[in-house]
């Protein structure tokens, strides 16, 4: 318990009330200032945390976009390879049909007959 200094007995009640009111205002101002400082520090910490979080999200999004771009590029390369091989296969089949037309027709009829047998109920 804090003891108050003895008050001057010659002071009026009004003066004592004014002094105590002034002390109360000073104490209230100090408390408000301390609360303001605490809130400022807390707000700064929250802001820093949000900036770090935002930076991490942006970094993750950039990384995901890079990975997606690499995957798309690999997909395009694979499609180009498949198309090149398909073109080669069509060229080889065309050459075979030109070189051996009779065998090609017989093989096509046999393949059609086999597929027809397999497709029957």
PDB file of C-alpha atoms in Angstrom:
ATOM      1  CA  UNK A   1       0.000   0.000   0.000  1.00  0.00           C
ATOM      2  CA  UNK A   2       1.389   3.370  -0.994  1.00  0.00           C
ATOM      3  CA  UNK A   3       1.285   6.004   1.672  1.00  0.00           C
ATOM      4  CA  UNK A   4       0.443   9.492   0.617  1.00  0.00           C
ATOM      5  CA  UNK A   5       2.503  12.353   1.951  1.00  0.00           C
ATOM      6  CA  UNK A   6       0.783  14.267   4.678  1.00  0.00           C
ATOM      7  CA  UNK A   7      -1.353  16.944   3.235  1.00  0.00           C
ATOM      8  CA  UNK A   8      -0.992  20.516   4.232  1.00  0.00           C
ATOM      9  CA  UNK A   9      -3.735  21.158   6.779  1.00  0.00           C
ATOM     10  CA  UNK A  10      -4.006  24.740   5.592  1.00  0.00           C
ATOM     11  CA  UNK A  11      -5.081  23.634   2.099  1.00  0.00           C
ATOM     12  CA  UNK A  12      -8.729  23.776   1.385  1.00  0.00           C
ATOM     13  CA  UNK A  13     -10.722  20.713   0.493  1.00  0.00           C
ATOM     14  CA  UNK A  14     -11.140  22.094  -2.980  1.00  0.00           C
ATOM     15  CA  UNK A  15      -7.359  22.395  -3.410  1.00  0.00           C
ATOM     16  CA  UNK A  16      -6.842  18.829  -2.201  1.00  0.00           C
ATOM     17  CA  UNK A  17      -9.511  17.578  -4.597  1.00  0.00           C
ATOM     18  CA  UNK A  18      -7.848  19.485  -7.444  1.00  0.00           C
ATOM     19  CA  UNK A  19      -4.426  18.009  -6.560  1.00  0.00           C
ATOM     20  CA  UNK A  20      -5.801  14.493  -6.433  1.00  0.00           C
ATOM     21  CA  UNK A  21      -7.682  15.030  -9.688  1.00  0.00           C
ATOM     22  CA  UNK A  22      -4.465  16.258 -11.284  1.00  0.00           C
ATOM     23  CA  UNK A  23      -2.561  13.187  -9.993  1.00  0.00           C
ATOM     24  CA  UNK A  24      -5.345  10.962 -11.297  1.00  0.00           C
ATOM     25  CA  UNK A  25      -5.179  12.663 -14.710  1.00  0.00           C
ATOM     26  CA  UNK A  26      -1.389  12.196 -14.798  1.00  0.00           C
ATOM     27  CA  UNK A  27      -1.696   8.529 -13.856  1.00  0.00           C
ATOM     28  CA  UNK A  28      -4.426   8.049 -16.453  1.00  0.00           C
ATOM     29  CA  UNK A  29      -2.310   9.772 -19.099  1.00  0.00           C
ATOM     30  CA  UNK A  30       0.668   7.522 -18.272  1.00  0.00           C
ATOM     31  CA  UNK A  31      -1.552   4.432 -18.460  1.00  0.00           C
ATOM     32  CA  UNK A  32      -3.001   5.556 -21.800  1.00  0.00           C
ATOM     33  CA  UNK A  33       0.494   6.312 -23.127  1.00  0.00           C
ATOM     34  CA  UNK A  34       1.720   2.873 -22.044  1.00  0.00           C
ATOM     35  CA  UNK A  35      -1.326   1.210 -23.624  1.00  0.00           C
ATOM     36  CA  UNK A  36      -0.740   3.219 -26.805  1.00  0.00           C
ATOM     37  CA  UNK A  37       2.924   2.145 -26.910  1.00  0.00           C
ATOM     38  CA  UNK A  38       1.950  -1.487 -26.325  1.00  0.00           C
ATOM     39  CA  UNK A  39      -0.659  -1.338 -29.075  1.00  0.00           C
ATOM     40  CA  UNK A  40       1.849   0.265 -31.448  1.00  0.00           C
ATOM     41  CA  UNK A  41       4.397  -2.486 -30.783  1.00  0.00           C
ATOM     42  CA  UNK A  42       1.723  -5.158 -31.195  1.00  0.00           C
ATOM     43  CA  UNK A  43       0.499  -3.581 -34.436  1.00  0.00           C
ATOM     44  CA  UNK A  44       4.085  -3.473 -35.729  1.00  0.00           C
ATOM     45  CA  UNK A  45       4.531  -7.167 -34.907  1.00  0.00           C
ATOM     46  CA  UNK A  46       1.246  -8.068 -36.623  1.00  0.00           C
ATOM     47  CA  UNK A  47       2.203  -6.013 -39.666  1.00  0.00           C
ATOM     48  CA  UNK A  48       5.631  -7.669 -39.853  1.00  0.00           C
ATOM     49  CA  UNK A  49       4.020 -11.091 -39.564  1.00  0.00           C
ATOM     50  CA  UNK A  50       1.539 -10.289 -42.302  1.00  0.00           C
ATOM     51  CA  UNK A  51       4.323  -9.049 -44.571  1.00  0.00           C
ATOM     52  CA  UNK A  52       6.315 -12.243 -43.991  1.00  0.00           C
ATOM     53  CA  UNK A  53       3.218 -14.348 -44.626  1.00  0.00           C
ATOM     54  CA  UNK A  54       2.396 -12.450 -47.793  1.00  0.00           C
ATOM     55  CA  UNK A  55       5.967 -12.829 -49.007  1.00  0.00           C
ATOM     56  CA  UNK A  56       5.848 -16.582 -48.386  1.00  0.00           C
ATOM     57  CA  UNK A  57       2.525 -16.945 -50.202  1.00  0.00           C
ATOM     58  CA  UNK A  58       3.874 -14.934 -53.156  1.00  0.00           C
ATOM     59  CA  UNK A  59       7.021 -17.043 -53.205  1.00  0.00           C
ATOM     60  CA  UNK A  60       4.981 -20.274 -53.137  1.00  0.00           C
ATOM     61  CA  UNK A  61       2.729 -18.999 -55.946  1.00  0.00           C
ATOM     62  CA  UNK A  62       5.757 -18.070 -58.033  1.00  0.00           C
ATOM     63  CA  UNK A  63       7.290 -21.500 -57.417  1.00  0.00           C
ATOM     64  CA  UNK A  64       4.019 -23.207 -58.403  1.00  0.00           C
ATOM     65  CA  UNK A  65       3.785 -21.104 -61.562  1.00  0.00           C
ATOM     66  CA  UNK A  66       7.364 -22.028 -62.501  1.00  0.00           C
ATOM     67  CA  UNK A  67       6.630 -25.725 -61.954  1.00  0.00           C
ATOM     68  CA  UNK A  68       3.451 -25.479 -64.031  1.00  0.00           C
ATOM     69  CA  UNK A  69       5.359 -23.756 -66.830  1.00  0.00           C
ATOM     70  CA  UNK A  70       8.032 -26.478 -66.776  1.00  0.00           C
ATOM     71  CA  UNK A  71       5.347 -29.191 -66.833  1.00  0.00           C
ATOM     72  CA  UNK A  72       3.589 -27.490 -69.753  1.00  0.00           C
ATOM     73  CA  UNK A  73       6.883 -27.281 -71.636  1.00  0.00           C
ATOM     74  CA  UNK A  74       7.547 -30.982 -71.017  1.00  0.00           C
ATOM     75  CA  UNK A  75       4.025 -31.743 -72.226  1.00  0.00           C
ATOM     76  CA  UNK A  76       4.592 -29.763 -75.425  1.00  0.00           C
ATOM     77  CA  UNK A  77       7.889 -31.558 -75.993  1.00  0.00           C
ATOM     78  CA  UNK A  78       6.243 -34.957 -75.449  1.00  0.00           C
ATOM     79  CA  UNK A  79       3.422 -34.060 -77.834  1.00  0.00           C
ATOM     80  CA  UNK A  80       5.953 -32.951 -80.438  1.00  0.00           C
ATOM     81  CA  UNK A  81       7.795 -36.277 -80.029  1.00  0.00           C
ATOM     82  CA  UNK A  82       4.570 -38.279 -80.368  1.00  0.00           C
ATOM     83  CA  UNK A  83       3.524 -36.310 -83.432  1.00  0.00           C
ATOM     84  CA  UNK A  84       6.957 -36.843 -85.011  1.00  0.00           C
ATOM     85  CA  UNK A  85       6.784 -40.595 -84.333  1.00  0.00           C
ATOM     86  CA  UNK A  86       3.214 -40.768 -85.641  1.00  0.00           C
ATOM     87  CA  UNK A  87       4.320 -38.976 -88.789  1.00  0.00           C
ATOM     88  CA  UNK A  88       7.190 -41.457 -89.182  1.00  0.00           C
ATOM     89  CA  UNK A  89       4.800 -44.386 -88.674  1.00  0.00           C
ATOM     90  CA  UNK A  90       2.371 -43.036 -91.285  1.00  0.00           C
ATOM     91  CA  UNK A  91       5.255 -42.554 -93.715  1.00  0.00           C
ATOM     92  CA  UNK A  92       6.466 -46.132 -93.127  1.00  0.00           C
ATOM     93  CA  UNK A  93       2.949 -47.539 -93.588  1.00  0.00           C
ATOM     94  CA  UNK A  94       2.493 -45.551 -96.791  1.00  0.00           C
ATOM     95  CA  UNK A  95       5.805 -46.862 -98.116  1.00  0.00           C
ATOM     96  CA  UNK A  96       4.834 -50.440 -97.186  1.00  0.00           C
ATOM     97  CA  UNK A  97       1.444 -50.128 -98.921  1.00  0.00           C
ATOM     98  CA  UNK A  98       3.124 -48.763-102.067  1.00  0.00           C
ATOM     99  CA  UNK A  99       5.738 -51.539-102.049  1.00  0.00           C
ATOM    100  CA  UNK A 100       3.334 -54.408-101.252  1.00  0.00           C
ATOM    101  CA  UNK A 101      -0.249 -53.406-102.115  1.00  0.00           C
ATOM    102  CA  UNK A 102      -1.657 -56.959-102.257  1.00  0.00           C
ATOM    103  CA  UNK A 103      -0.271 -57.976 -98.865  1.00  0.00           C
ATOM    104  CA  UNK A 104      -1.536 -54.705 -97.408  1.00  0.00           C
ATOM    105  CA  UNK A 105      -5.081 -55.345 -98.630  1.00  0.00           C
ATOM    106  CA  UNK A 106      -5.023 -58.951 -97.348  1.00  0.00           C
ATOM    107  CA  UNK A 107      -3.739 -57.772 -93.929  1.00  0.00           C
ATOM    108  CA  UNK A 108      -6.418 -55.039 -93.781  1.00  0.00           C
ATOM    109  CA  UNK A 109      -9.192 -57.560 -94.616  1.00  0.00           C
ATOM    110  CA  UNK A 110      -7.830 -60.016 -92.012  1.00  0.00           C
ATOM    111  CA  UNK A 111      -7.624 -57.278 -89.386  1.00  0.00           C
ATOM    112  CA  UNK A 112     -11.201 -56.184 -90.181  1.00  0.00           C
ATOM    113  CA  UNK A 113     -12.465 -59.764 -89.952  1.00  0.00           C
ATOM    114  CA  UNK A 114     -10.682 -60.287 -86.598  1.00  0.00           C
ATOM    115  CA  UNK A 115     -12.044 -57.056 -85.160  1.00  0.00           C
ATOM    116  CA  UNK A 116     -15.525 -58.003 -86.388  1.00  0.00           C
ATOM    117  CA  UNK A 117     -15.278 -61.394 -84.621  1.00  0.00           C
ATOM    118  CA  UNK A 118     -14.139 -59.784 -81.413  1.00  0.00           C
ATOM    119  CA  UNK A 119     -16.945 -57.221 -81.493  1.00  0.00           C
ATOM    120  CA  UNK A 120     -19.765 -59.753 -81.911  1.00  0.00           C
ATOM    121  CA  UNK A 121     -21.963 -60.331 -78.873  1.00  0.00           C
TER     122      UNK A 121
END
